[in-house]
Amino acid sequence: MKPFDYLAPADAAEAVRSVAANPDAVFLGGGTNLVDHLKLGVAEPGLVVGLAGLLPSGIEELDDGALRIGAGVSNSDLAADPRVRERFPVLSQALLSGASGQLRNMATVGGNPLQRTRCVYFQDVTTPCNKREPGSGCSAIGGWTRHHAVLGTSEHCIAVHPSDMAVAMAALDARVRTLGPAGERAIPFVELHRLPGDAPERDTALEHGELITAIDLPAQPIARRSAYRKVRDRASYAFALVSVAAAIEVEGGVIRDARIAFGGVAHVPWRARRAEEALRGAPASDGSYRAAADAELTDARPAEGLDGGNAFKIPLLRRTLTATLRDLAGEDPR
Ligand SMILES: Cc1cc2nc3c(=O)[nH]c(=O)nc-3n(C[C@H](O)[C@H](O)[C@H](O)COP(=O)(O)OP(=O)(O)OC[C@H]3O[C@@H](n4cnc5c(N)ncnc54)[C@H](O)[C@@H]3O)c2cc1C
Ligand code: SF4
């Protein structure tokens, strides 16, 4: 591991100043992703700025019914919060489907959406990777692609975003609150992550030195009837091959409204607006759910690969969305 300096700042403002002033500096949240990258040589910062104790670590109820989740809240505490379990079950389920109890105890709400791709080539410093080393090439294209993207890919990168929590946040219209060198701002969660395009080294819309301080979850009655379904190679301790975050409102056998996001299929948590549009006003039936999946997957482009490629993700996602919506539509949320 390359040696680095460590700073424990007095407050969030000092943390931002320290990272913003140094292109070679990074924030350290719970460390469950960054420390692995330090050990692997994927990240080689000159300065690591610790966030322990600097960020809000509570969940606040706002006047408009929204929940403000401090960036220092652990993934375990967020999943267990009774308000989250009751009003946003999809979020609690997404968190509990990720990592392990010990990791969730350490992982923070600020660090979780900024965890980096699990693409094996990104994590192997002996192989070319445009995300790790811009311009070096993409080893996944024509390589092992089972875990890679089918939506929003580019000729420079076909990696997927790994966070389960982020998929639920994308479906729930969350907003990310930040403190950066230019002050505070709020970013719609669906605009936090970016598609790879010709700059896959940039995962998000955040500036260097911009700190996530909280995530706001707006009040949404629809989210009480919501769920997260994750399909993976093992029953636990594995990342999603595909996942679905869904919330649905059904009246008299007709879908009035829906919120859908997909995980494991794109460089971003993929908000499925075409699927939502197809569902509104449709009968609550498997035919409608399959049609919604097809509407969203029209532009899907699977990758061939040494391992047989990832075309299987398209029917798998269609079935996963159908099963999730069927369960939700049949369930009485009260
Ligand atoms: C074995 C294993 C299995 C896992 N399985 C899953 C899984 O199934 N699903 C899943 O979703 N996740 C999984 N994870 C990933 C885990 O959820 C993430 O590592 C964790 O959420 C990251 O949070 P952290 O606070 O530890 O971030 P860190 O590792 O501290 O930081 C991650 C990144 O975010 C930056 N950062 C941290 N906090 C902030 C902030 N407040 N503002 C701005 N930048 C910040 C850091 O600089 C770094 O770049 C797994 C991890 C491991 C090791
Ligand atoms: S898919 Fe992206 S992260 Fe993976 S090797 Fe290619 S450029 Fe790197």
mmCIF file of N, CA and C and ligand atoms in Angstrom, residues 26-36 51 55 71 75 97-100 103 106-116 118 162-165 206 210-213 230 232 237-240, ligand 1:
data_model
loop_
_atom_site.group_PDB
_atom_site.id
_atom_site.type_symbol
_atom_site.label_atom_id
_atom_site.label_comp_id
_atom_site.label_asym_id
_atom_site.label_seq_id
_atom_site.Cartn_x
_atom_site.Cartn_y
_atom_site.Cartn_z
ATOM 1 N N VAL A 26 -8.731 12.399 -0.423
ATOM 2 C CA VAL A 26 -10.046 11.746 -0.469
ATOM 3 C C VAL A 26 -10.673 11.767 0.927
ATOM 4 N N PHE A 27 -12.020 11.673 0.959
ATOM 5 C CA PHE A 27 -12.743 11.508 2.230
ATOM 6 C C PHE A 27 -12.753 10.028 2.607
ATOM 7 N N LEU A 28 -12.785 9.773 3.911
ATOM 8 C CA LEU A 28 -12.957 8.405 4.419
ATOM 9 C C LEU A 28 -14.229 8.352 5.253
ATOM 10 N N GLY A 29 -15.238 7.591 4.777
ATOM 11 C CA GLY A 29 -16.464 7.392 5.562
ATOM 12 C C GLY A 29 -16.268 6.186 6.470
ATOM 13 N N GLY A 30 -17.076 5.149 6.279
ATOM 14 C CA GLY A 30 -16.907 3.923 7.062
ATOM 15 C C GLY A 30 -15.685 3.130 6.621
ATOM 16 N N GLY A 31 -15.175 3.431 5.431
ATOM 17 C CA GLY A 31 -13.943 2.807 4.944
ATOM 18 C C GLY A 31 -14.124 1.426 4.329
ATOM 19 N N THR A 32 -15.354 0.928 4.240
ATOM 20 C CA THR A 32 -15.536 -0.458 3.796
ATOM 21 C C THR A 32 -15.256 -0.653 2.304
ATOM 22 N N ASN A 33 -15.254 0.415 1.550
ATOM 23 C CA ASN A 33 -14.877 0.323 0.140
ATOM 24 C C ASN A 33 -13.501 0.958 -0.081
ATOM 25 N N LEU A 34 -13.303 2.120 0.492
ATOM 26 C CA LEU A 34 -12.046 2.832 0.244
ATOM 27 C C LEU A 34 -10.832 2.051 0.769
ATOM 28 N N VAL A 35 -10.944 1.469 1.941
ATOM 29 C CA VAL A 35 -9.769 0.779 2.515
ATOM 30 C C VAL A 35 -9.383 -0.422 1.644
ATOM 31 N N ASP A 36 -10.382 -1.127 1.101
ATOM 32 C CA ASP A 36 -10.062 -2.217 0.159
ATOM 33 C C ASP A 36 -9.265 -1.659 -1.022
ATOM 34 N N LEU A 51 -13.913 11.295 8.263
ATOM 35 C CA LEU A 51 -15.195 11.981 8.501
ATOM 36 C C LEU A 51 -15.838 11.554 9.817
ATOM 37 N N LEU A 55 -20.233 14.215 10.607
ATOM 38 C CA LEU A 55 -21.465 14.301 9.810
ATOM 39 C C LEU A 55 -22.685 13.981 10.674
ATOM 40 N N ALA A 71 -25.642 11.959 6.738
ATOM 41 C CA ALA A 71 -24.688 11.135 5.973
ATOM 42 C C ALA A 71 -23.869 10.230 6.876
ATOM 43 N N ASN A 75 -25.578 2.191 7.718
ATOM 44 C CA ASN A 75 -26.547 1.445 6.899
ATOM 45 C C ASN A 75 -27.453 0.589 7.798
ATOM 46 N N SER A 97 -30.349 -6.253 2.023
ATOM 47 C CA SER A 97 -29.922 -7.229 1.011
ATOM 48 C C SER A 97 -28.433 -7.060 0.677
ATOM 49 N N GLY A 98 -27.803 -6.022 1.218
ATOM 50 C CA GLY A 98 -26.416 -5.721 0.844
ATOM 51 C C GLY A 98 -25.411 -6.124 1.899
ATOM 52 N N ALA A 99 -24.243 -6.551 1.446
ATOM 53 C CA ALA A 99 -23.073 -6.783 2.301
ATOM 54 C C ALA A 99 -23.394 -7.748 3.453
ATOM 55 N N SER A 100 -22.938 -7.413 4.675
ATOM 56 C CA SER A 100 -23.166 -8.272 5.841
ATOM 57 C C SER A 100 -23.469 -7.361 7.020
ATOM 58 N N LEU A 103 -20.478 -5.222 7.973
ATOM 59 C CA LEU A 103 -20.198 -4.147 7.004
ATOM 60 C C LEU A 103 -21.249 -3.044 7.109
ATOM 61 N N MET A 106 -20.628 -0.529 9.771
ATOM 62 C CA MET A 106 -19.561 0.457 9.482
ATOM 63 C C MET A 106 -19.943 1.413 8.358
ATOM 64 N N ALA A 107 -20.630 0.900 7.338
ATOM 65 C CA ALA A 107 -20.905 1.682 6.119
ATOM 66 C C ALA A 107 -21.840 2.848 6.424
ATOM 67 N N THR A 108 -21.569 3.985 5.815
ATOM 68 C CA THR A 108 -22.347 5.196 6.075
ATOM 69 C C THR A 108 -23.277 5.513 4.898
ATOM 70 N N VAL A 109 -24.284 6.332 5.194
ATOM 71 C CA VAL A 109 -25.221 6.753 4.148
ATOM 72 C C VAL A 109 -24.511 7.639 3.114
ATOM 73 N N GLY A 110 -23.494 8.386 3.545
ATOM 74 C CA GLY A 110 -22.738 9.215 2.587
ATOM 75 C C GLY A 110 -21.837 8.382 1.701
ATOM 76 N N GLY A 111 -21.230 7.339 2.272
ATOM 77 C CA GLY A 111 -20.279 6.533 1.499
ATOM 78 C C GLY A 111 -20.954 5.511 0.598
ATOM 79 N N ASN A 112 -22.125 5.011 1.007
ATOM 80 C CA ASN A 112 -22.759 3.914 0.262
ATOM 81 C C ASN A 112 -22.996 4.241 -1.220
ATOM 82 N N PRO A 113 -23.607 5.379 -1.544
ATOM 83 C CA PRO A 113 -23.863 5.627 -2.981
ATOM 84 C C PRO A 113 -22.593 5.953 -3.763
ATOM 85 N N LEU A 114 -21.486 6.214 -3.027
ATOM 86 C CA LEU A 114 -20.231 6.569 -3.708
ATOM 87 C C LEU A 114 -19.262 5.394 -3.782
ATOM 88 N N GLN A 115 -19.706 4.214 -3.326
ATOM 89 C CA GLN A 115 -18.869 3.020 -3.504
ATOM 90 C C GLN A 115 -18.661 2.833 -4.999
ATOM 91 N N ARG A 116 -17.508 2.273 -5.354
ATOM 92 C CA ARG A 116 -17.162 2.190 -6.784
ATOM 93 C C ARG A 116 -17.505 0.810 -7.346
ATOM 94 N N ARG A 118 -17.773 -2.903 -8.854
ATOM 95 C CA ARG A 118 -17.078 -4.140 -8.519
ATOM 96 C C ARG A 118 -16.523 -4.821 -9.772
ATOM 97 N N PRO A 162 -22.783 -0.560 -8.060
ATOM 98 C CA PRO A 162 -23.065 -1.717 -7.199
ATOM 99 C C PRO A 162 -24.051 -1.509 -6.044
ATOM 100 N N SER A 163 -24.375 -0.269 -5.680
ATOM 101 C CA SER A 163 -25.132 -0.069 -4.432
ATOM 102 C C SER A 163 -26.595 -0.490 -4.549
ATOM 103 N N ASP A 164 -27.074 -1.247 -3.563
ATOM 104 C CA ASP A 164 -28.501 -1.576 -3.483
ATOM 105 C C ASP A 164 -29.286 -0.384 -2.937
ATOM 106 N N MET A 165 -28.750 0.257 -1.890
ATOM 107 C CA MET A 165 -29.451 1.405 -1.309
ATOM 108 C C MET A 165 -29.760 2.459 -2.362
ATOM 109 N N LEU A 206 -20.588 14.981 -8.498
ATOM 110 C CA LEU A 206 -19.957 15.738 -7.409
ATOM 111 C C LEU A 206 -18.628 16.334 -7.862
ATOM 112 N N GLU A 210 -16.439 17.871 -2.670
ATOM 113 C CA GLU A 210 -17.852 18.049 -2.307
ATOM 114 C C GLU A 210 -18.280 16.878 -1.412
ATOM 115 N N LEU A 211 -18.825 17.233 -0.268
ATOM 116 C CA LEU A 211 -19.136 16.252 0.771
ATOM 117 C C LEU A 211 -20.639 16.019 0.827
ATOM 118 N N ILE A 212 -21.061 14.764 0.848
ATOM 119 C CA ILE A 212 -22.482 14.472 1.088
ATOM 120 C C ILE A 212 -22.736 14.636 2.587
ATOM 121 N N THR A 213 -23.702 15.488 2.931
ATOM 122 C CA THR A 213 -24.003 15.723 4.355
ATOM 123 C C THR A 213 -25.303 15.041 4.791
ATOM 124 N N LYS A 230 -33.802 -8.649 -5.179
ATOM 125 C CA LYS A 230 -32.423 -8.718 -5.691
ATOM 126 C C LYS A 230 -32.119 -10.147 -6.115
ATOM 127 N N ARG A 232 -29.139 -12.734 -7.349
ATOM 128 C CA ARG A 232 -27.674 -12.796 -7.296
ATOM 129 C C ARG A 232 -27.201 -14.244 -7.365
ATOM 130 N N TYR A 237 -24.324 -11.963 0.686
ATOM 131 C CA TYR A 237 -22.941 -11.533 0.540
ATOM 132 C C TYR A 237 -22.533 -11.509 -0.928
ATOM 133 N N ALA A 238 -23.446 -11.084 -1.797
ATOM 134 C CA ALA A 238 -23.137 -11.003 -3.222
ATOM 135 C C ALA A 238 -23.860 -9.795 -3.814
ATOM 136 N N PHE A 239 -23.270 -9.250 -4.856
ATOM 137 C CA PHE A 239 -23.874 -8.089 -5.516
ATOM 138 C C PHE A 239 -24.942 -8.548 -6.498
ATOM 139 N N ALA A 240 -25.809 -7.617 -6.888
ATOM 140 C CA ALA A 240 -26.960 -7.970 -7.725
ATOM 141 C C ALA A 240 -26.536 -8.302 -9.149
HETATM 142 C C1 LIG B 1 -17.555 -8.037 1.001
HETATM 143 C C2 LIG B 1 -18.443 -6.873 0.678
HETATM 144 C C3 LIG B 1 -19.719 -7.112 0.207
HETATM 145 C C4 LIG B 1 -20.555 -6.029 -0.104
HETATM 146 N N1 LIG B 1 -21.810 -6.278 -0.593
HETATM 147 C C5 LIG B 1 -22.611 -5.225 -0.920
HETATM 148 C C6 LIG B 1 -23.892 -5.427 -1.483
HETATM 149 O O1 LIG B 1 -24.343 -6.566 -1.680
HETATM 150 N N2 LIG B 1 -24.644 -4.347 -1.791
HETATM 151 C C7 LIG B 1 -24.192 -3.070 -1.579
HETATM 152 O O2 LIG B 1 -24.917 -2.122 -1.869
HETATM 153 N N3 LIG B 1 -22.966 -2.852 -1.072
HETATM 154 C C8 LIG B 1 -22.185 -3.888 -0.747
HETATM 155 N N4 LIG B 1 -20.925 -3.661 -0.250
HETATM 156 C C9 LIG B 1 -20.414 -2.306 -0.281
HETATM 157 C C10 LIG B 1 -20.719 -1.486 0.964
HETATM 158 O O3 LIG B 1 -22.120 -1.272 1.033
HETATM 159 C C11 LIG B 1 -19.982 -0.173 0.769
HETATM 160 O O4 LIG B 1 -18.602 -0.452 0.859
HETATM 161 C C12 LIG B 1 -20.368 0.878 1.796
HETATM 162 O O5 LIG B 1 -21.743 1.197 1.691
HETATM 163 C C13 LIG B 1 -19.543 2.140 1.567
HETATM 164 O O6 LIG B 1 -19.791 3.044 2.626
HETATM 165 P P1 LIG B 1 -18.557 3.578 3.508
HETATM 166 O O7 LIG B 1 -19.112 4.599 4.445
HETATM 167 O O8 LIG B 1 -17.800 2.463 4.121
HETATM 168 O O9 LIG B 1 -17.714 4.295 2.379
HETATM 169 P P2 LIG B 1 -16.117 4.475 2.240
HETATM 170 O O10 LIG B 1 -15.471 3.193 1.887
HETATM 171 O O11 LIG B 1 -15.589 5.228 3.412
HETATM 172 O O12 LIG B 1 -16.093 5.474 0.997
HETATM 173 C C14 LIG B 1 -16.571 5.117 -0.272
HETATM 174 C C15 LIG B 1 -16.328 6.312 -1.209
HETATM 175 O O13 LIG B 1 -17.156 7.413 -0.826
HETATM 176 C C16 LIG B 1 -16.362 8.557 -0.465
HETATM 177 N N5 LIG B 1 -17.085 9.147 0.665
HETATM 178 C C17 LIG B 1 -17.397 8.516 1.833
HETATM 179 N N6 LIG B 1 -18.242 9.288 2.553
HETATM 180 C C18 LIG B 1 -18.448 10.429 1.843
HETATM 181 C C19 LIG B 1 -19.247 11.590 2.024
HETATM 182 N N7 LIG B 1 -20.006 11.771 3.121
HETATM 183 N N8 LIG B 1 -19.230 12.563 1.082
HETATM 184 C C20 LIG B 1 -18.474 12.417 -0.041
HETATM 185 N N9 LIG B 1 -17.693 11.343 -0.270
HETATM 186 C C21 LIG B 1 -17.708 10.350 0.643
HETATM 187 C C22 LIG B 1 -14.976 8.032 -0.178
HETATM 188 O O14 LIG B 1 -13.981 8.992 -0.473
HETATM 189 C C23 LIG B 1 -14.902 6.842 -1.142
HETATM 190 O O15 LIG B 1 -14.561 7.290 -2.430
HETATM 191 C C24 LIG B 1 -20.079 -4.710 0.094
HETATM 192 C C25 LIG B 1 -18.804 -4.479 0.576
HETATM 193 C C26 LIG B 1 -17.976 -5.549 0.867
HETATM 194 C C27 LIG B 1 -16.597 -5.265 1.387
#
